Coordinates of N, CA and C in Angstrom, one line a residue:
X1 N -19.6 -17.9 0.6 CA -19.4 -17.0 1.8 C -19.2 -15.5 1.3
X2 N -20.1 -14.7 1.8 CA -19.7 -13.2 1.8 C -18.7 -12.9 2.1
X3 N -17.5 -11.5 1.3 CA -16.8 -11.1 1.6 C -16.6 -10.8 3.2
X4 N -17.5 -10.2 3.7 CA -17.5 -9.7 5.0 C -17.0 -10.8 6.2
X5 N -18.4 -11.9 5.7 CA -17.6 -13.4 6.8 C -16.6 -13.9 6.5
X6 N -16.3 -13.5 5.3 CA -15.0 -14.7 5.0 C -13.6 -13.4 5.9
X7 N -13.7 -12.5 5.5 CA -13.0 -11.6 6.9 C -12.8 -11.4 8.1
X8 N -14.0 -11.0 8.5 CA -14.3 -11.4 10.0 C -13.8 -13.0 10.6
X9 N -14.0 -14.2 9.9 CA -13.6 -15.4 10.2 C -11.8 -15.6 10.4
X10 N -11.6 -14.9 9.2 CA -9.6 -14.5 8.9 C -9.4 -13.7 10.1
X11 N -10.1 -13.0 11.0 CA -9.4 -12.1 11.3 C -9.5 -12.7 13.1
X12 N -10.8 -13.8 13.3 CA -11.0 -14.1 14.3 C -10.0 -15.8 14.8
X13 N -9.6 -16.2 13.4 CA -9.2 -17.4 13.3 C -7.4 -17.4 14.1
X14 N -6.5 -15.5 13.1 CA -6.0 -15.8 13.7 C -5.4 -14.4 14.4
X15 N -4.3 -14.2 15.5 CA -4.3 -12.9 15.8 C -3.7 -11.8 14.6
X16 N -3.4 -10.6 15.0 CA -3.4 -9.2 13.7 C -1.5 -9.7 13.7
X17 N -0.5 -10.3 14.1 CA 0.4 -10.4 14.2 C 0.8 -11.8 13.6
X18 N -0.4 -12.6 13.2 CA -0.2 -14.0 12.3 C -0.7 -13.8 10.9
X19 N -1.6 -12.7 10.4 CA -2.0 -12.9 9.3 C -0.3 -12.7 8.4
X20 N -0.7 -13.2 7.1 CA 0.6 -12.8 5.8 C 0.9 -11.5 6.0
X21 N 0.1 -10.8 5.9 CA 0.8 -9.4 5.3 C 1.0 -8.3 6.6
X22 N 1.3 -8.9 8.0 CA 1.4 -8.2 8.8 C 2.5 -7.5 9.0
X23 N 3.0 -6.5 9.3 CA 4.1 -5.5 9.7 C 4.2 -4.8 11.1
X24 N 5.4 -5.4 11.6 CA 5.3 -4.9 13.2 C 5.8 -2.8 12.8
X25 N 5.6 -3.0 11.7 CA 6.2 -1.1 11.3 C 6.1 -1.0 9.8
X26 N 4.7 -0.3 9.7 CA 5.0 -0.1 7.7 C 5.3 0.8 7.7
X27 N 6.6 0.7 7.5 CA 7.7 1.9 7.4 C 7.7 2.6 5.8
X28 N 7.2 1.6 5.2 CA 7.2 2.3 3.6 C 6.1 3.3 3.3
X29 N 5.1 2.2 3.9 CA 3.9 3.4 3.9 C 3.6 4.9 4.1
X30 N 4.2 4.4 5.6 CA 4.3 5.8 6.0 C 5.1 6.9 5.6
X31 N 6.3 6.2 5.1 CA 7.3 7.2 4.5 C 6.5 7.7 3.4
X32 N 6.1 7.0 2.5 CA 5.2 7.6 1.5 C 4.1 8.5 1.8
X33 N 3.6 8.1 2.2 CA 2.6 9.3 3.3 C 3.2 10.4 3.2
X34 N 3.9 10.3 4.0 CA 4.6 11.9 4.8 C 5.7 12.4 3.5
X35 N 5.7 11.7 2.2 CA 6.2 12.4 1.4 C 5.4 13.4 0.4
X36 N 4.3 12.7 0.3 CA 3.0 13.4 -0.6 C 1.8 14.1 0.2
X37 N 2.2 13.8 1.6 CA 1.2 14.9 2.6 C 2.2 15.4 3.6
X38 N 3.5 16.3 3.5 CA 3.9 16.3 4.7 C 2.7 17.8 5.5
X39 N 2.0 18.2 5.2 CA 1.0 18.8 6.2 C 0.2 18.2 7.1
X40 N 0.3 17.9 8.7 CA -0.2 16.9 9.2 C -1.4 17.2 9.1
X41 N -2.2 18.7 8.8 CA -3.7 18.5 8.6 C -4.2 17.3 7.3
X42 N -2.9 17.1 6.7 CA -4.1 16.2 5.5 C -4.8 15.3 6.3
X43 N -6.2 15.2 5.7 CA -6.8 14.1 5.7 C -6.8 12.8 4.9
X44 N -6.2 11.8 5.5 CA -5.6 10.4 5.2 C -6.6 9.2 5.7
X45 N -7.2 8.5 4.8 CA -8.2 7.5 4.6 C -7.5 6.0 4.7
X46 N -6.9 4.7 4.7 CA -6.1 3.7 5.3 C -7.5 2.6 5.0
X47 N -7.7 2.1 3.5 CA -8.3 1.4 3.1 C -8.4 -0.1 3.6
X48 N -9.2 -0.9 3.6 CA -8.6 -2.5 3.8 C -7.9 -2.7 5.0
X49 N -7.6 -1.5 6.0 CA -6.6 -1.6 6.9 C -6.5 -2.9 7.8
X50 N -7.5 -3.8 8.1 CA -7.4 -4.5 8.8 C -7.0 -4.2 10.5
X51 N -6.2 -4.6 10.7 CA -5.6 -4.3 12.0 C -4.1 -3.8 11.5
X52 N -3.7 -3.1 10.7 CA -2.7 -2.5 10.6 C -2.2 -1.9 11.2
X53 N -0.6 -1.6 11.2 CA -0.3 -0.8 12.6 C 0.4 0.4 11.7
X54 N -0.3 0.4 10.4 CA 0.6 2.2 9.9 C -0.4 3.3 10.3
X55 N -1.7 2.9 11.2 CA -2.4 4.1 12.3 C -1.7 4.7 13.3
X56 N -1.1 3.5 13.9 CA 0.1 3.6 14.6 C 0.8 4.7 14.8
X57 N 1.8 4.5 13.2 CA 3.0 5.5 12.9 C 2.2 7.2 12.3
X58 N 0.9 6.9 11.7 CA 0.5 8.2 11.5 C 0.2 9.1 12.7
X59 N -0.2 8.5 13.5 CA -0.1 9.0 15.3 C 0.7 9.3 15.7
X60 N 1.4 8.6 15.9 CA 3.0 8.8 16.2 C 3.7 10.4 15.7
X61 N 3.7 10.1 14.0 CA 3.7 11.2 13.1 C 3.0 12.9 13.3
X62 N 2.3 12.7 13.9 CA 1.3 13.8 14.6 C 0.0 14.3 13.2
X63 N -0.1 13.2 12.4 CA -1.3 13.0 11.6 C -2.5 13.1 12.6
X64 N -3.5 14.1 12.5 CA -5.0 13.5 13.4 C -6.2 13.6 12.3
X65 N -6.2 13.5 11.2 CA -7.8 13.4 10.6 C -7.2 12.3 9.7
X66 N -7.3 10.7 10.7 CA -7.0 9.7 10.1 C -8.3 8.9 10.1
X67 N -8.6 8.4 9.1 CA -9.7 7.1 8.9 C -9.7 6.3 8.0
X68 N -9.7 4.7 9.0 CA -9.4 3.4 8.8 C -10.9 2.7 8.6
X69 N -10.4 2.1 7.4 CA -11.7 1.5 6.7 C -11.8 -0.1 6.6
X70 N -12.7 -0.9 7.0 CA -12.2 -2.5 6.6 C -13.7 -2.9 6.7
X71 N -14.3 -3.9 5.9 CA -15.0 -5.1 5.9 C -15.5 -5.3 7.3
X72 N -13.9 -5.4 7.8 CA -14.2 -6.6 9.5 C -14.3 -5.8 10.8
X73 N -15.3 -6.0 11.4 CA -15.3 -5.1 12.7 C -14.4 -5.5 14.0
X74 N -14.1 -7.5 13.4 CA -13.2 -8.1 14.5 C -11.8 -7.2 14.5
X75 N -11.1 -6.8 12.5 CA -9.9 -6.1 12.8 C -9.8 -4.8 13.7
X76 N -11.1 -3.7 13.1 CA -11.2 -2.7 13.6 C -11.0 -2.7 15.3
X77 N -11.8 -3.5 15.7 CA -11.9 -3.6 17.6 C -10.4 -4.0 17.7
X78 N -9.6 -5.3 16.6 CA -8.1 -5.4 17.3 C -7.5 -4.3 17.4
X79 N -7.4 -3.1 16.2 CA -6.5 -2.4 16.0 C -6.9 -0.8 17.1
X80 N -8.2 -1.3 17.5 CA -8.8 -0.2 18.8 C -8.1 -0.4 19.9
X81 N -7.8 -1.6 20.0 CA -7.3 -2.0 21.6 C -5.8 -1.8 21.6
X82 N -5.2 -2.6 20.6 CA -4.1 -2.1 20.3 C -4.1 -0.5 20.9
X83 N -4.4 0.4 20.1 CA -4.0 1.9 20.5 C -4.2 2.3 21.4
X84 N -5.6 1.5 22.3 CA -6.0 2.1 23.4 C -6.4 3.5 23.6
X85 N -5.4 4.4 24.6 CA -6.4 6.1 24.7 C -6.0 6.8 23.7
X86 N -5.2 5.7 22.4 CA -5.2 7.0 21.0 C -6.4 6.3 19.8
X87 N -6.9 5.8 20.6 CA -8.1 4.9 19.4 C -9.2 6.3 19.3
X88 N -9.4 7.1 20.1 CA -10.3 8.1 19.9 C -9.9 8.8 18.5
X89 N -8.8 8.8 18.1 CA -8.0 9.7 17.6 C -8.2 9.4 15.9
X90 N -8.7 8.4 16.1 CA -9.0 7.9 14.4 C -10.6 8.0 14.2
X91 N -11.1 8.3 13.2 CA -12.8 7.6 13.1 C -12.7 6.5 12.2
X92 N -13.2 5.5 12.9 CA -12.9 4.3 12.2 C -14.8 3.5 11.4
X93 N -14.2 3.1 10.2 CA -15.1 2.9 9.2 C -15.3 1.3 9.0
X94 N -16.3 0.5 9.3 CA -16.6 -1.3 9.4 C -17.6 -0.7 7.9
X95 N -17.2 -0.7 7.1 CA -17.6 -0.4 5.2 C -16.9 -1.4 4.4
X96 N -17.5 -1.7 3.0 CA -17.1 -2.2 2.1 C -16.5 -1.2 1.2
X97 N -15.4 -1.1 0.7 CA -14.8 0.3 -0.3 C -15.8 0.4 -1.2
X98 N -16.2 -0.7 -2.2 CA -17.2 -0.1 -3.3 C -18.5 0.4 -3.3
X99 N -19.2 0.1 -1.8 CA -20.6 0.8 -1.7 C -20.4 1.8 -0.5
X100 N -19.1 2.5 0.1 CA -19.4 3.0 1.0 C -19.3 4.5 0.3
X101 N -20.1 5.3 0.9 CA -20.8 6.4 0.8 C -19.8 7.6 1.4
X102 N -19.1 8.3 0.4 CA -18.0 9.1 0.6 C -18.1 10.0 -0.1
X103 N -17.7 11.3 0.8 CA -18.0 13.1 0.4 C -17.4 13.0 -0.4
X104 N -17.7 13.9 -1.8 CA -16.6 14.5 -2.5 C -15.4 15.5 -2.1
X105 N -14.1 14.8 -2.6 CA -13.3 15.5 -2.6 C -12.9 15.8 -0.7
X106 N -13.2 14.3 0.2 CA -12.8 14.1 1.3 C -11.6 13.8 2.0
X107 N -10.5 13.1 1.0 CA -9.6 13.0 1.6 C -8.2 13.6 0.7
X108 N -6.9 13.6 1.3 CA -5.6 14.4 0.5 C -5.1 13.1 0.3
X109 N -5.1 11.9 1.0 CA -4.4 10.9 0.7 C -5.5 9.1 1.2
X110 N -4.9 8.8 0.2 CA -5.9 7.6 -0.7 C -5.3 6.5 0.0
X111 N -4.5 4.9 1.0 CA -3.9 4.8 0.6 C -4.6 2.7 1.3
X112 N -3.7 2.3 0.1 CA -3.9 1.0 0.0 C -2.7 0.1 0.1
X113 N -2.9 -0.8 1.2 CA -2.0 -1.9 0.9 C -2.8 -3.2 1.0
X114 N -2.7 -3.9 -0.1 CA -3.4 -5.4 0.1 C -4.4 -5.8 -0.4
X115 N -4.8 -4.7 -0.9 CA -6.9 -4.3 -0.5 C -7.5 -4.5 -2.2
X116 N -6.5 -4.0 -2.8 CA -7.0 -3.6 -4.1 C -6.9 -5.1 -4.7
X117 N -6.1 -6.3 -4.6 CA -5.6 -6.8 -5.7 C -6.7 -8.3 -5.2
X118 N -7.5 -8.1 -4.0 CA -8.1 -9.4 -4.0 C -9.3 -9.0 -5.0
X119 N -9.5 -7.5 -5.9 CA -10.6 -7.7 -6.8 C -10.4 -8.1 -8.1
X120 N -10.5 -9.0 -8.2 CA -10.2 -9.8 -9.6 C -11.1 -10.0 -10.7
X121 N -12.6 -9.1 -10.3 CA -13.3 -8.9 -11.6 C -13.2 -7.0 -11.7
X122 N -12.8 -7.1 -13.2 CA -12.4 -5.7 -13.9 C -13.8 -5.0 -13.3
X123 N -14.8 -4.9 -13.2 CA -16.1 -4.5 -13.0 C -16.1 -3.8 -11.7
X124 N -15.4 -5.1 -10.4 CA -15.1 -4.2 -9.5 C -13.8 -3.2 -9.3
X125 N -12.8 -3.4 -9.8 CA -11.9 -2.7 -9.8 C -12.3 -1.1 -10.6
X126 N -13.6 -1.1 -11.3 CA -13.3 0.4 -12.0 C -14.6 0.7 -11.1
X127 N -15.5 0.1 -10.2 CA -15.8 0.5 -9.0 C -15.0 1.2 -8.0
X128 N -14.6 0.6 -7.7 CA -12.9 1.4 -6.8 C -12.6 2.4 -7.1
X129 N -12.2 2.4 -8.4 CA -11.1 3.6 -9.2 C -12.6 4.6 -8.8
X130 N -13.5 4.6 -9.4 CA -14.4 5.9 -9.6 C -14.8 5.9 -7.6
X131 N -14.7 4.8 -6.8 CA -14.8 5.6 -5.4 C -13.5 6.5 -4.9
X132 N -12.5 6.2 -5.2 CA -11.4 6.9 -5.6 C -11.5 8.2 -6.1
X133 N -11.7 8.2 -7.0 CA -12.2 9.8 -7.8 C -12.8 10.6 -6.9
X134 N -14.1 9.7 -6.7 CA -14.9 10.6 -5.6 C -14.2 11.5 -4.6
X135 N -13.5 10.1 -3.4 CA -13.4 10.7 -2.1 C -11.8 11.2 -2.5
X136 N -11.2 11.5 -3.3 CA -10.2 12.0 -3.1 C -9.8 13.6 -4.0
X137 N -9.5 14.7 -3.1 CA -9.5 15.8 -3.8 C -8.4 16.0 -5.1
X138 N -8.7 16.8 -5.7 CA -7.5 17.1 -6.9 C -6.5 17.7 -6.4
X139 N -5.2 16.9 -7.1 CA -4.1 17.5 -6.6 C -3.7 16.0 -5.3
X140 N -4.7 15.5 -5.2 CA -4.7 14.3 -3.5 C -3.8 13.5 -4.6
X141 N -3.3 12.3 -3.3 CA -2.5 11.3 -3.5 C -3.1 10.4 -3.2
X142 N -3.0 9.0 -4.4 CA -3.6 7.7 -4.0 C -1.8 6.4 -4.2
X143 N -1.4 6.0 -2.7 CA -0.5 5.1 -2.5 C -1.3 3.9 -2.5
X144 N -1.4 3.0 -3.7 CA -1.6 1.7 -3.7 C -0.5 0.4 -3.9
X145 N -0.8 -0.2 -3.1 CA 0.3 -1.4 -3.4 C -0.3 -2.9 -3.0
X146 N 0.4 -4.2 -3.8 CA -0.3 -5.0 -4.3 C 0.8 -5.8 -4.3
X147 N 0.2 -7.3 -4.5 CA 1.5 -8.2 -5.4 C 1.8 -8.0 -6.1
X148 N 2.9 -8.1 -6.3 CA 3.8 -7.7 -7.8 C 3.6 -8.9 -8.8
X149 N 4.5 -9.0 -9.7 CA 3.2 -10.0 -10.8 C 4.1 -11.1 -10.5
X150 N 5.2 -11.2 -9.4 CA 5.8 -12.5 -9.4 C 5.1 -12.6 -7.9
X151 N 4.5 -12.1 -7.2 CA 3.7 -12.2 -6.0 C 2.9 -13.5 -6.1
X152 N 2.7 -13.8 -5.1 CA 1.8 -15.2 -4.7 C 0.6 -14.9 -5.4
X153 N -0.1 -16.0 -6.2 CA -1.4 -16.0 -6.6 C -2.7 -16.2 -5.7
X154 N -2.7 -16.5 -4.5 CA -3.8 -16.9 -3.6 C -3.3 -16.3 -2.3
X155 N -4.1 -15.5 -1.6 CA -4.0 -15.1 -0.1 C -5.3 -15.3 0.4
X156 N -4.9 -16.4 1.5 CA -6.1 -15.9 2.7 C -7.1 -17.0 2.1
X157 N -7.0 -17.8 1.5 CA -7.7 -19.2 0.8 C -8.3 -18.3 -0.6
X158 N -8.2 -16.8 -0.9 CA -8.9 -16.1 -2.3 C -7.8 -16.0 -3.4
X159 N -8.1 -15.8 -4.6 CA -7.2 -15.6 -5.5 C -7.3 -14.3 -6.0
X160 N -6.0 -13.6 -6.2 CA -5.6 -12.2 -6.1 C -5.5 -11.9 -7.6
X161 N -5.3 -10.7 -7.7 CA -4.4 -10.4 -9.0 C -3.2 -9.6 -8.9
X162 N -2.0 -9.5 -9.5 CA -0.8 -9.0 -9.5 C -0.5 -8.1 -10.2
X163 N 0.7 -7.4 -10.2 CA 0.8 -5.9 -10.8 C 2.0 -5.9 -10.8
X164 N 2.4 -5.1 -12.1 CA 4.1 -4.8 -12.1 C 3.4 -2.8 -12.0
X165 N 4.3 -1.9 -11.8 CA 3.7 -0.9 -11.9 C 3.1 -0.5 -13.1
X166 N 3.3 -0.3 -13.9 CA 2.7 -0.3 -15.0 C 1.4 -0.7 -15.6
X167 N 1.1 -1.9 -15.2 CA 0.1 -2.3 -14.9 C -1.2 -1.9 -14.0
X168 N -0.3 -1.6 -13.0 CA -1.3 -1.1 -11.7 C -1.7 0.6 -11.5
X169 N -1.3 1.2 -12.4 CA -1.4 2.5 -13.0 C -2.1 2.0 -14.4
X170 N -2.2 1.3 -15.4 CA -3.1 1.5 -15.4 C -4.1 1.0 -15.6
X171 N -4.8 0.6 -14.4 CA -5.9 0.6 -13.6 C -6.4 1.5 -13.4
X172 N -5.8 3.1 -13.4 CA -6.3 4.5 -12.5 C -6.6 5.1 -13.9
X173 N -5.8 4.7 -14.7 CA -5.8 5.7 -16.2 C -5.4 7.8 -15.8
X174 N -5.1 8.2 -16.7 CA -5.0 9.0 -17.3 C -4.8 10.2 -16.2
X175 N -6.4 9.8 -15.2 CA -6.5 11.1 -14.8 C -5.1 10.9 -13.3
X176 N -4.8 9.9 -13.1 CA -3.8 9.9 -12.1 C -2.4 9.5 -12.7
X177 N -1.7 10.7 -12.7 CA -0.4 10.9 -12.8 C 0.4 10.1 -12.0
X178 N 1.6 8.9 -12.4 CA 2.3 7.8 -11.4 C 3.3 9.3 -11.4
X179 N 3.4 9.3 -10.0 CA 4.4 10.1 -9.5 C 5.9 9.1 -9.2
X180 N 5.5 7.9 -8.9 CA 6.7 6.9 -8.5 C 6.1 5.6 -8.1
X181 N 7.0 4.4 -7.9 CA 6.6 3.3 -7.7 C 7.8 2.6 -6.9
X182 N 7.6 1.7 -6.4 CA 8.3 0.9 -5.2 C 7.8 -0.4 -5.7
X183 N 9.0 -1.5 -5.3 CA 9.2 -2.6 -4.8 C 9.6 -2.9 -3.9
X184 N 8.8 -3.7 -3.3 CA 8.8 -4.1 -1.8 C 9.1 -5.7 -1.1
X185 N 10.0 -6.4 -0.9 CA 10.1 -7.6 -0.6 C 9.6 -8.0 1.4
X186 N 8.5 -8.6 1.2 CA 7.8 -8.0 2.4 C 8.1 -9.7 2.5
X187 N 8.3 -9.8 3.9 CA 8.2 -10.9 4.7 C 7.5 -11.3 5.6
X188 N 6.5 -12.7 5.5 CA 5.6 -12.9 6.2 C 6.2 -13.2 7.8
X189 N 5.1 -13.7 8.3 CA 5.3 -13.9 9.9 C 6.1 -15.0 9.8
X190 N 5.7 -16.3 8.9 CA 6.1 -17.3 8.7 C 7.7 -17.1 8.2
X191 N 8.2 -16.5 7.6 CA 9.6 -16.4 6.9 C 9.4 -16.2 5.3
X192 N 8.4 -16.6 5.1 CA 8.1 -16.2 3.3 C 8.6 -15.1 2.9
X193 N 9.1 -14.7 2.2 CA 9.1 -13.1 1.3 C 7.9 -12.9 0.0
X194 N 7.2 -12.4 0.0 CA 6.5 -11.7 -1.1 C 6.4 -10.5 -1.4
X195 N 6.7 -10.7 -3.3 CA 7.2 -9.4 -3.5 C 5.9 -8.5 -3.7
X196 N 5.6 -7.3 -3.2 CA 4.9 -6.2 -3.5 C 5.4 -5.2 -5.0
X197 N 4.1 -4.4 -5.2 CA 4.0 -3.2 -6.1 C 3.8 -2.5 -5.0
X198 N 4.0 -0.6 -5.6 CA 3.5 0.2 -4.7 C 3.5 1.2 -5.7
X199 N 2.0 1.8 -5.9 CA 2.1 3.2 -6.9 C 1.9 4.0 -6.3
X200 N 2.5 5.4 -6.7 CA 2.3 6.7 -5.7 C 1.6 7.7 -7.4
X201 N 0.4 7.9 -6.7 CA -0.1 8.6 -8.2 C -1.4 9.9 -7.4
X202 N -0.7 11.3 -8.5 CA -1.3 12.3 -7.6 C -2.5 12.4 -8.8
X203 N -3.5 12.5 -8.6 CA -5.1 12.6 -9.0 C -5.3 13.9 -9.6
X204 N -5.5 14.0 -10.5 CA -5.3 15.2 -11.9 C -6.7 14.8 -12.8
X205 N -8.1 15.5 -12.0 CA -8.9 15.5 -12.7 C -9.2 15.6 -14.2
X206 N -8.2 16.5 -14.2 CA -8.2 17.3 -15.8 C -8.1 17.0 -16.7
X207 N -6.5 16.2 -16.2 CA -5.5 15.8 -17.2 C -6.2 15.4 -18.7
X208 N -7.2 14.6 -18.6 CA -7.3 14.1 -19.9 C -7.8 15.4 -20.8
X209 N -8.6 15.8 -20.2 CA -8.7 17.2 -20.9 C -7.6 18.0 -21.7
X210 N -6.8 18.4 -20.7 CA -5.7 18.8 -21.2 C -5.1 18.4 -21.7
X211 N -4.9 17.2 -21.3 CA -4.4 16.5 -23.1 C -4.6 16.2 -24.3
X212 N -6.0 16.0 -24.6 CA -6.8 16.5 -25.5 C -6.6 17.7 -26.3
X213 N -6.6 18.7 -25.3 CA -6.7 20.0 -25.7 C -5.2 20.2 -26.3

């Protein structure tokens, strides 16, 4: 099965409030957010979002050049209805992260939860990293977070890969500076806890350069 059906099917099977990694408030996220963009002009991109509700809090927040990206058009329509007359307020993206077609130097903030770690061949993951590069300007922030390496090995019937920070930095290399990292003991709908990563890393084209030099 294609990534796409095998999403859409996850997303139709069960509601946005039974999947694992749901959050009636991603309070971390957003805090993160609003620490690396507190100008609410940034423009902030919300990868993998699913039906996530940290659109929600960036609304809320008085963020408006927000765009949510996912695979599945079933999450996108849940997380439309959800917001109802503030759904205008997002432009929302039914793309795959590795082939979708993004301006240079589009967004101030990068930001991932969940998204990155179901790619478990290295090939795709430095696909990512260089769409990354692309759509995010220098000086931008990319918030990624993941299982942590004591995190569950399988979500959603796929098998993931895990991350201590260190690790998951680097993946980005060089040119992204870890500004900080978080552990997150997230609790499913069910009562589970699973532990997250979370890198906060500001995007420094140069860096290697200059360190060279």
């Amino acid at each position: 099965m294609d990534p796409k059906s095998h999403w859409e099917g996850v997303y139709r099977a069960k509601r946005p409030e039974e999947v694992s990694w749901f959050q009636p408030d991603a309070r971390v996220s957003l805090q993160l957010v609003q620490q690396v963009a507190p100008d609410r002009d940034s423009a902030i991109i919300d990868i993998g979002a699913g039906a996530s509700t940290l659109v929600d809090g960036l609304i809320r927040a008085d963020y408006h050049r927000i765009t949510v990206l996912d695979f599945a058009r079933t999450a996108l329509d849940q997380a439309q209805d959800r917001l109802q007359d503030n759904a205008h307020l997002v432009t929302w993206r039914e793309a795959d992260v590795l082939t979708s077609e993004f301006a240079a130097a589009e967004f101030d903030v990068w930001h991932d939860r969940a998204a990155f770690h179901f790619l478990t061949d290295p090939v795709d993951r430095a696909r990512y990293v260089t769409q990354v590069r692309r759509a995010l300007r220098p000086e931008g922030h990319a918030i990624v977070a993941t299982f942590a390496e004591d995190g569950p090995t399988h979500c959603s019937g796929l098998a993931v890969a895990r991350y201590s920070a260190e690790e998951l930095h680097d993946e980005f290399g060089a040119t992204f500076r870890l500004i900080d990292s978080y552990r997150e003991a997230h609790i499913t709908p069910n009562g589970v806890t699973q532990t997250f990563t979370y890198c906060v890393c500001r995007y420094e084209p140069h860096a290697s350069t200059r360190h060279a030099a």
